[in-house]
Coordinates of C-alpha atoms and ligand atoms in Angstrom, one line a residue:
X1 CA 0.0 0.0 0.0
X2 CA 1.3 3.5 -0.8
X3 CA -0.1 6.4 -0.8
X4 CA 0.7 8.2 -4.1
X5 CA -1.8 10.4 -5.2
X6 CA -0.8 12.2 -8.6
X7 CA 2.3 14.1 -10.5
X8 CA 2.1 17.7 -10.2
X9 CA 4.6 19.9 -12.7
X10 CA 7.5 21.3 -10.9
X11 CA 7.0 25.0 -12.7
X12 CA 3.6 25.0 -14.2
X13 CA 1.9 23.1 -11.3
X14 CA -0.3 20.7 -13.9
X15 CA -1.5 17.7 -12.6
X16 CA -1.0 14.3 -14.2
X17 CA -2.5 10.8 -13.1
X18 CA 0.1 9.0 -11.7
X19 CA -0.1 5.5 -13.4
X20 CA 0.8 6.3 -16.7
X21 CA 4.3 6.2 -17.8
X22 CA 5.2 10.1 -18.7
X23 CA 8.5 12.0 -19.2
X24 CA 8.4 15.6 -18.7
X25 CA 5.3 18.1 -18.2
X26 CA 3.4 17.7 -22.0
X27 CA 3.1 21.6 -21.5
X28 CA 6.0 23.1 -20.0
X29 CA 8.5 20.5 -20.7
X30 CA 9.8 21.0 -16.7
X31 CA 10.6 17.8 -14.2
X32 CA 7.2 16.3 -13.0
X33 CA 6.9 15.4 -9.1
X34 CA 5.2 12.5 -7.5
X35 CA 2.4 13.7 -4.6
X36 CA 1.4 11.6 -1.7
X37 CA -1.9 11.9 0.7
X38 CA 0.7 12.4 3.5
X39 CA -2.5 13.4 5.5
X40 CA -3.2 9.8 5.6
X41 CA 0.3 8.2 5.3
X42 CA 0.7 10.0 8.8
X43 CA -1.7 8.1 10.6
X44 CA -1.1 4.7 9.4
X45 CA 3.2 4.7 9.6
X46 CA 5.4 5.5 11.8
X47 CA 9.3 5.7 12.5
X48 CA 9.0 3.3 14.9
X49 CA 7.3 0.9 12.8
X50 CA 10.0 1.7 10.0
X51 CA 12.9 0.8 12.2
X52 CA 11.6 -2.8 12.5
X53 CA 12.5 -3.0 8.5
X54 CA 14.9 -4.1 6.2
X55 CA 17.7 -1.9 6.4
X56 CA 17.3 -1.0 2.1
X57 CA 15.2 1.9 0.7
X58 CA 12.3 0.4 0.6
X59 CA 11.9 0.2 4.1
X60 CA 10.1 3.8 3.3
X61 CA 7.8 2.2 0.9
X62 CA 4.7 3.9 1.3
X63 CA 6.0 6.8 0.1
X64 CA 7.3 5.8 -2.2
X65 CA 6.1 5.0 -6.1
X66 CA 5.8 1.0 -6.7
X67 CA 2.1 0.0 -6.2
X68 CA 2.4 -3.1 -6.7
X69 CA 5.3 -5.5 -4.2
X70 CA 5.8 -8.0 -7.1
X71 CA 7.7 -5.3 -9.5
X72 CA 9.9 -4.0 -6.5
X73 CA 12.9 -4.6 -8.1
X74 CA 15.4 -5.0 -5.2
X75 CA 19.6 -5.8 -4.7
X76 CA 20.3 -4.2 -1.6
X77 CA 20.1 -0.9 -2.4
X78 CA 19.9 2.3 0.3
X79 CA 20.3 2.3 3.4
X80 CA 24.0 2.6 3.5
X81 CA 26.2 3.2 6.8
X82 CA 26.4 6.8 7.7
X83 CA 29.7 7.1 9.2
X84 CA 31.1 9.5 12.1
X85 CA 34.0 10.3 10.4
X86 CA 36.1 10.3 13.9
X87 CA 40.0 10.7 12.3
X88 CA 38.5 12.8 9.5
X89 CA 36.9 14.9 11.5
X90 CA 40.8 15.3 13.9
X91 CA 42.7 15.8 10.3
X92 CA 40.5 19.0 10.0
X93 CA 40.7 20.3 13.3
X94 CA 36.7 19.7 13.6
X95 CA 33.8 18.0 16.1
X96 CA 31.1 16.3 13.8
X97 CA 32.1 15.3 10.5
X98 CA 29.8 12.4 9.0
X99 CA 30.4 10.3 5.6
X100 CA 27.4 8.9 4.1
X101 CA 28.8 6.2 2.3
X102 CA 26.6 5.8 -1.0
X103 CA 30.0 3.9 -2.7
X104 CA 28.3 0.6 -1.1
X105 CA 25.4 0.6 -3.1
X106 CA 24.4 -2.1 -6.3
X107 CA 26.9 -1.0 -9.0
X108 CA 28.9 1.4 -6.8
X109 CA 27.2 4.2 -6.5
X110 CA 24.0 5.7 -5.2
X111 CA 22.7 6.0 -9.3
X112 CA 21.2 2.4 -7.8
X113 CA 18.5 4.4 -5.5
X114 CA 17.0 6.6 -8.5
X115 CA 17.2 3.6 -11.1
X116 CA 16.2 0.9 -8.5
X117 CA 13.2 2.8 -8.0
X118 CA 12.3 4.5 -11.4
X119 CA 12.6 1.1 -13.2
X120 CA 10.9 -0.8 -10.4
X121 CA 7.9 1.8 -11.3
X122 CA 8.2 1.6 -15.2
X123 CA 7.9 -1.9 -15.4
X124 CA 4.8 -1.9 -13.4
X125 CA 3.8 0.7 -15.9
X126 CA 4.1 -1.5 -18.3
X127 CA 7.5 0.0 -20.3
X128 CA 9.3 -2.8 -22.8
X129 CA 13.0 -1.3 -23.1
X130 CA 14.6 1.2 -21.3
X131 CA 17.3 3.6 -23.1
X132 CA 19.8 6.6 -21.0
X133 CA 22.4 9.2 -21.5
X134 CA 24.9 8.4 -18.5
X135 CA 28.3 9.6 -18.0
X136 CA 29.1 6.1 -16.5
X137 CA 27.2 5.1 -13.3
X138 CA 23.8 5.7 -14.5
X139 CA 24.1 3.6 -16.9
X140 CA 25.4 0.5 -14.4
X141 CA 22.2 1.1 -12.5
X142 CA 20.0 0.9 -15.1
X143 CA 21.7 -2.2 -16.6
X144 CA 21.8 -3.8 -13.8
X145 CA 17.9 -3.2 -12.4
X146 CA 16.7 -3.8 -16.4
X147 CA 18.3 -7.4 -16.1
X148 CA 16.3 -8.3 -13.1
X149 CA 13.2 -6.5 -14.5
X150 CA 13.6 -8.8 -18.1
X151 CA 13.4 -5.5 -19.7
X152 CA 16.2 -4.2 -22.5
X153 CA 18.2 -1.5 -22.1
X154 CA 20.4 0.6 -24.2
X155 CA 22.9 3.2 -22.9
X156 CA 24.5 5.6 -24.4
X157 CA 27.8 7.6 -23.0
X158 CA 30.8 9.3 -23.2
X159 CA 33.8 7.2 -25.5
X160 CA 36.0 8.8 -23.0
X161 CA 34.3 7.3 -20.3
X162 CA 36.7 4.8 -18.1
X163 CA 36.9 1.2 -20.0
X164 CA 35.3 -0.2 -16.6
X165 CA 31.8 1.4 -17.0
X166 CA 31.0 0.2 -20.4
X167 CA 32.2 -3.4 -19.1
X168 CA 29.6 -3.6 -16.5
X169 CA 27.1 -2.4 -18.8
X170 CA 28.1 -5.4 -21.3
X171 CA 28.1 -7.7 -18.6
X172 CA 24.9 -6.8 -17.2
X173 CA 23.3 -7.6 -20.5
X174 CA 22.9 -3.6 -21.8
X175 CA 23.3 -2.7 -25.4
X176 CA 25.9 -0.2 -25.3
X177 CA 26.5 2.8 -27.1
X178 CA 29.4 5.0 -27.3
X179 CA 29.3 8.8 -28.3
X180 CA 31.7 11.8 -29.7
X181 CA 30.9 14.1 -27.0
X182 CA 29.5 14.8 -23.2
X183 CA 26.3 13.3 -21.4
X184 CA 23.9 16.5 -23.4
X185 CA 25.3 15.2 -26.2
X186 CA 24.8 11.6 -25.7
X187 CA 20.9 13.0 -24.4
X188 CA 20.4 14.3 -28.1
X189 CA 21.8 11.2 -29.7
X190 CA 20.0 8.6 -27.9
X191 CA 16.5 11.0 -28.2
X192 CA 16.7 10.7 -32.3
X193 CA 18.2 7.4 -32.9
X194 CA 15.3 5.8 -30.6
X195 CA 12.7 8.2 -31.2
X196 CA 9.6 6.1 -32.8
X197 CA 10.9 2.8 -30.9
X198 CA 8.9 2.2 -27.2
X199 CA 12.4 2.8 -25.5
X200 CA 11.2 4.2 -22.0
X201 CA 13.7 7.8 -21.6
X202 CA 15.2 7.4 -18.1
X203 CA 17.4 10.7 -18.3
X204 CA 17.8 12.3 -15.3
X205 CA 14.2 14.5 -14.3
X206 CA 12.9 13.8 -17.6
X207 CA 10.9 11.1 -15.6
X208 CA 9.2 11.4 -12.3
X209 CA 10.6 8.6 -10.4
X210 CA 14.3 8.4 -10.0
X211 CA 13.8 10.9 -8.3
X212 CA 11.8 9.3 -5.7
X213 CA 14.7 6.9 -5.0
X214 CA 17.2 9.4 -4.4
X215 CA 14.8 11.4 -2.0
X216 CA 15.5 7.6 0.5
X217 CA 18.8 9.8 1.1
X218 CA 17.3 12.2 3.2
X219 CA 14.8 10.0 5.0
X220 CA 18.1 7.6 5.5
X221 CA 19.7 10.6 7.3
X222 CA 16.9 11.7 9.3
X223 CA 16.2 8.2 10.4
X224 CA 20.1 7.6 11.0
X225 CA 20.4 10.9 13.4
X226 CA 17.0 10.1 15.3
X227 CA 14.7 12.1 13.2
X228 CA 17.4 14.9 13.7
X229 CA 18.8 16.5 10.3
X230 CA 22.4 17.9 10.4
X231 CA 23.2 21.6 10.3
X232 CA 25.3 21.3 6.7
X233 CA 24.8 18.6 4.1
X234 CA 27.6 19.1 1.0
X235 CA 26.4 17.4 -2.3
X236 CA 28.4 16.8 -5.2
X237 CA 26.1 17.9 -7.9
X238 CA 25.2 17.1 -11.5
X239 CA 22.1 16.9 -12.4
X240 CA 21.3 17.4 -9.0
X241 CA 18.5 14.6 -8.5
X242 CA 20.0 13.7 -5.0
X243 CA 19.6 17.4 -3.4
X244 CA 16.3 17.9 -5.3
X245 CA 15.6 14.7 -3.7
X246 CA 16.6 15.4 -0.3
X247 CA 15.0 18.8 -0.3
X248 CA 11.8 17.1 -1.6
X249 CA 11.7 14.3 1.4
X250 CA 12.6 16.8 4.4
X251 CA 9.4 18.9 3.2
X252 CA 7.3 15.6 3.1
X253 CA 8.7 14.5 6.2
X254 CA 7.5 17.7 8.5
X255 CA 4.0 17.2 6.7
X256 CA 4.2 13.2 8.2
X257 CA 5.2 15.2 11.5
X258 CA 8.8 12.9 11.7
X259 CA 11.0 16.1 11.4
X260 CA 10.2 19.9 12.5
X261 CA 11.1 22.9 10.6
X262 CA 15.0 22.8 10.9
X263 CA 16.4 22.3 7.9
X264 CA 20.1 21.9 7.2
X265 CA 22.1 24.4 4.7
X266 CA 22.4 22.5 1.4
X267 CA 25.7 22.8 -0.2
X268 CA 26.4 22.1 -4.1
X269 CA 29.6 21.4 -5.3
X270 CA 31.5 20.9 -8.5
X271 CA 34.4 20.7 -10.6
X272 CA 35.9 24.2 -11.8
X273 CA 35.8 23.1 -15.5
X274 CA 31.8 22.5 -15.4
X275 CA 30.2 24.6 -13.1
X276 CA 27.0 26.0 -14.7
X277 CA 25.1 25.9 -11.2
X278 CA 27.5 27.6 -9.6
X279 CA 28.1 30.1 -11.6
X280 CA 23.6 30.2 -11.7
X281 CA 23.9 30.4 -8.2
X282 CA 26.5 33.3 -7.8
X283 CA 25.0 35.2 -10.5
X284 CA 20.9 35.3 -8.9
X285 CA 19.7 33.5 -11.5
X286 CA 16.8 31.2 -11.8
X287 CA 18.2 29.1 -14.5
X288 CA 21.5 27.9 -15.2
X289 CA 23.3 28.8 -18.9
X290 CA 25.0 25.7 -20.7
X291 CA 28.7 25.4 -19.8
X292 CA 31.3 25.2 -23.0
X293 CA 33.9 23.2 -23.2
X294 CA 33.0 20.9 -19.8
X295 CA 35.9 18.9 -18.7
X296 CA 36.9 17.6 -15.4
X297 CA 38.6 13.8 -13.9
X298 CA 35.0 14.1 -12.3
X299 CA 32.8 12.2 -15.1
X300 CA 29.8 12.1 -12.6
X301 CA 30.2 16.3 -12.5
X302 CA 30.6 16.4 -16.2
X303 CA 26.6 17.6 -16.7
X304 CA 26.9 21.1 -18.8
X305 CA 23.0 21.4 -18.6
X306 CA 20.4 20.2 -16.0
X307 CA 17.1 20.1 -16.4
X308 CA 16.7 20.7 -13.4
X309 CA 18.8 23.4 -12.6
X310 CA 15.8 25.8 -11.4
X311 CA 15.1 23.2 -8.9
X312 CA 18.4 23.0 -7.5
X313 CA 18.8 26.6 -7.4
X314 CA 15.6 26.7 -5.5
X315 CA 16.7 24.4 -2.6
X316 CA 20.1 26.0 -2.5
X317 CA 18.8 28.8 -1.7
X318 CA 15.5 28.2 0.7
X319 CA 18.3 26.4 2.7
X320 CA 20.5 29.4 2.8
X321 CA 23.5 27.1 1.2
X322 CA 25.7 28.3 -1.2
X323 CA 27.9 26.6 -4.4
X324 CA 31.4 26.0 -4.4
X325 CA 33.5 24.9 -7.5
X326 CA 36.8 22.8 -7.3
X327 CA 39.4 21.7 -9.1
X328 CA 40.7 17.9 -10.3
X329 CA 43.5 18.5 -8.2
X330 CA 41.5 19.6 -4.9
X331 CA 39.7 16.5 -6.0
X332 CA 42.2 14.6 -5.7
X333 CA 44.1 15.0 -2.3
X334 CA 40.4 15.0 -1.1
X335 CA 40.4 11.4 -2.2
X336 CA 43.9 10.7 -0.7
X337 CA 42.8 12.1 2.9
X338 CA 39.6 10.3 2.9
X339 CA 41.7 7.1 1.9
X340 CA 43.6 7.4 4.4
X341 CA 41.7 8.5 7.5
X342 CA 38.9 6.5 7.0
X343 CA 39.8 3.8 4.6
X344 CA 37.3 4.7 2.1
X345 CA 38.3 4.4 -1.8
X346 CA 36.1 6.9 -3.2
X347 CA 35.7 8.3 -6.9
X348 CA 36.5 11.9 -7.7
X349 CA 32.9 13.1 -6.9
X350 CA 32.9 11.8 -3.8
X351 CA 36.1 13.4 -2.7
X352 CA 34.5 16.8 -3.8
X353 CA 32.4 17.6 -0.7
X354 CA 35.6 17.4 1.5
X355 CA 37.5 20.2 -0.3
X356 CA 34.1 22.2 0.0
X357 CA 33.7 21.8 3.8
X358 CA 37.6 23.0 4.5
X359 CA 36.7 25.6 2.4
X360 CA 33.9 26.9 3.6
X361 CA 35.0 26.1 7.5
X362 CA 38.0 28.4 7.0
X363 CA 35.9 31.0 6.0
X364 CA 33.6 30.9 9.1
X365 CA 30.5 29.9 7.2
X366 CA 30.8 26.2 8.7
X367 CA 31.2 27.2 12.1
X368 CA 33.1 24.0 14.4
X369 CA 30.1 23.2 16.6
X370 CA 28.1 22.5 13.7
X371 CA 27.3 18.9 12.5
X372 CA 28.2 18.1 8.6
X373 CA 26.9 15.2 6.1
X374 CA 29.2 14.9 3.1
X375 CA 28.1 12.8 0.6
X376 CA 30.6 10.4 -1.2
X377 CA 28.3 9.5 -3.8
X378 CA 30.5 6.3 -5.4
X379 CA 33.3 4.0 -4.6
X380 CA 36.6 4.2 -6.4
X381 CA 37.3 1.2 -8.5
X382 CA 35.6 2.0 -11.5
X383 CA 38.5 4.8 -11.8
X384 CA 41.6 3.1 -11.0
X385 CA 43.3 5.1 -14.2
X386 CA 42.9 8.0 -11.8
X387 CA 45.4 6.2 -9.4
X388 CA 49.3 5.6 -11.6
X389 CA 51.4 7.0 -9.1
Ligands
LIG1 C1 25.8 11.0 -11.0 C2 26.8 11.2 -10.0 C3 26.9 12.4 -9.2 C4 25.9 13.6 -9.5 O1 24.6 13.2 -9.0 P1 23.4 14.1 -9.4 O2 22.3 13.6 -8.5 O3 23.1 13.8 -10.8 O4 23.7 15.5 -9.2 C5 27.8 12.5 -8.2 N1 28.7 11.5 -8.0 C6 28.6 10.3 -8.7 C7 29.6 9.3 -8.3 C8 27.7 10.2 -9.7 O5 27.7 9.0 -10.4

């Protein structure tokens, strides 16, 4: 039982029913967003009656999309540790630092939450194939939750991308598709070469429901502090789906009366060489301009255009966070310290939150009482050319 209602339009406000596969508003052409009768969800769940459950996102299933239990596609997904990061948090000079470690997901990274949802709900929706532009991980997920669904996939990425993302997609059984050019690129490519065909677009926001799985993060954290949210959370953005997400879940979880009004600062972060929301961000707009000639070690980061952008701006700024770019190098010795404090391996994008938070601490806007949640968003061996000397 769930208690999804309808999809509402994330700038027009249109209303859509719910169970029928859709992509993007039909008249605005703007992210859609599930909506629950949290009215009602309130008085039939609790957190206490959630802690008794299996420690993987769907321990939060009633608010969450899949109707039906026999499409819940499932390999262990969410619920990963969140880590006080004790000799992290001494390196820096600092009280509270926390890790939540998203690298121990299904394929690596926490791509499995939006794609172990979204394709969970698509099948049920009745969807034959699957196609997505991914700059690696993406594409894993949605390999790897297509082959348990029986449902064909095609991806199609960066030929740049490292050798060990397009193996995983072989060997989960995904026709794979290389491009000349960035994840937009590959967007555009895929769109025309399947347009016609009943391939299902999974790009990130142009359907309702990865979404959904990467909102788990915040309910994970909430439930993981005892229904407490920290003062600063640092996210390593792209297309921004995980701090839309989380922005999305602390909002539904006042309404269910689990959380109060606090909420913590949300922090973006990306590489120097694609930076479009900061530069949105520092600039007051609402939307963020396409950024030329992306390039960064970062391929998660490498997202010159969001559909989404208005949304992350939004949060950012609700939150009263801010947006920090990096560079490779930053990236980097991140990785190295985190290594070697904590004994994580973690990709490039995971590193990134690190180099924000000592930062933004040196400039006073972290203060050292305050509690901080960076997200390491993948693990490290799918980029072990990163690692020669
Ligand atoms: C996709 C990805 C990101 C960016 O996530 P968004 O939710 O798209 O902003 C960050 N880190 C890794 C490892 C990723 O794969």
């Amino acid at each position: 039982m769930n208690y999804l209602t309808h999809l509402e339009c994330s700038m027009c406000g249109k209303r859509l029913e719910a169970d029928q596969l859709w992509n993007l508003c039909p008249d605005c052409h703007k992210p859609l967003l599930a909506r629950y009768d949290l009215e009602k969800a309130k008085w039939a769940i609790s957190p206490k009656e959630i802690a008794k459950r299996e420690p993987n996102l769907w321990r939060y299933c009633e608010l969450l999309p899949v109707r039906d239990n026999r499409y819940l596609l499932c390999l262990g997904e969410g619920f990963t540790p969140l880590i006080r990061a004790n000799r992290l948090s001494e390196e820096m000079g600092f009280e509270r630092l926390f890790i939540k470690d998203e690298g121990l997901n299904p394929t690596g990274s926490f791509k499995a939450r939006g794609l172990g949802v979204a394709v969970s709900r698509a099948w049920e929706l009745g969807a034959k194939a699957f196609s997505i532009p991914s700059a690696g991980n993406a594409a894993g997920a949605l390999s790897a939750y297509a082959a348990l669904a029986g449902i064909p996939a095609h991806v199609f990425m960066p030929q740049d991308v490292p050798h060990p993302f397009i193996a995983e997609c072989r060997a989960l059984g995904a026709e794979v598709t290389l491009i000349d050019g960035l994840i937009t690129d590959a967007g555009r490519i895929a769109a025309k070469g399947l347009d016609g065909s009943d391939h299902f677009d999974m790009s990130t926001l142009k359907e309702p429901y990865r979404l959904e799985g990467k909102k788990t993060m915040g309910y994970e954290i909430a439930e993981q502090m005892d229904w407490n949210l920290p003062d600063v959370i640092i996210y390593p953005t792209g297309g921004g789906t995980g701090l839309i997400g989380m922005w999305k879940a602390f909002d539904e979880m006042e309404k269910l009366g689990w959380i109060g009004p606090k909420r913590p600062r949300m922090v973006t972060v990306q590489a120097e060489g694609c930076a479009p929301i900061v530069r949105a961000f520092n600039e007051k707009k609402e939307f963020a301009e396409p950024w030329h000639g992306a390039a960064t070690i970062a391929d998660g980061l490498r997202v010159p255009a969001a559909v989404g952008d208005f949304l992350i701006l939004r949060a950012l700024r609700e939150s009263n966070g801010t947006a920090i770019a990096v560079t490779d190098k930053e990236l980097m010795e991140a990785a190295r310290i985190i290594g070697r404090t904590q004994g994580l391996f973690l990709c490039p994008e995971a590193a990134a939150p690190l180099v924000a938070f000592q930062y933004l601490n040196r400039r006073g806007w972290i203060k050292n009482n305050e509690t901080v949640v960076l997200f390491s968003t993948g693990n490290g061996l799918k980029y072990t050319h990163l690692w020669k000397s």
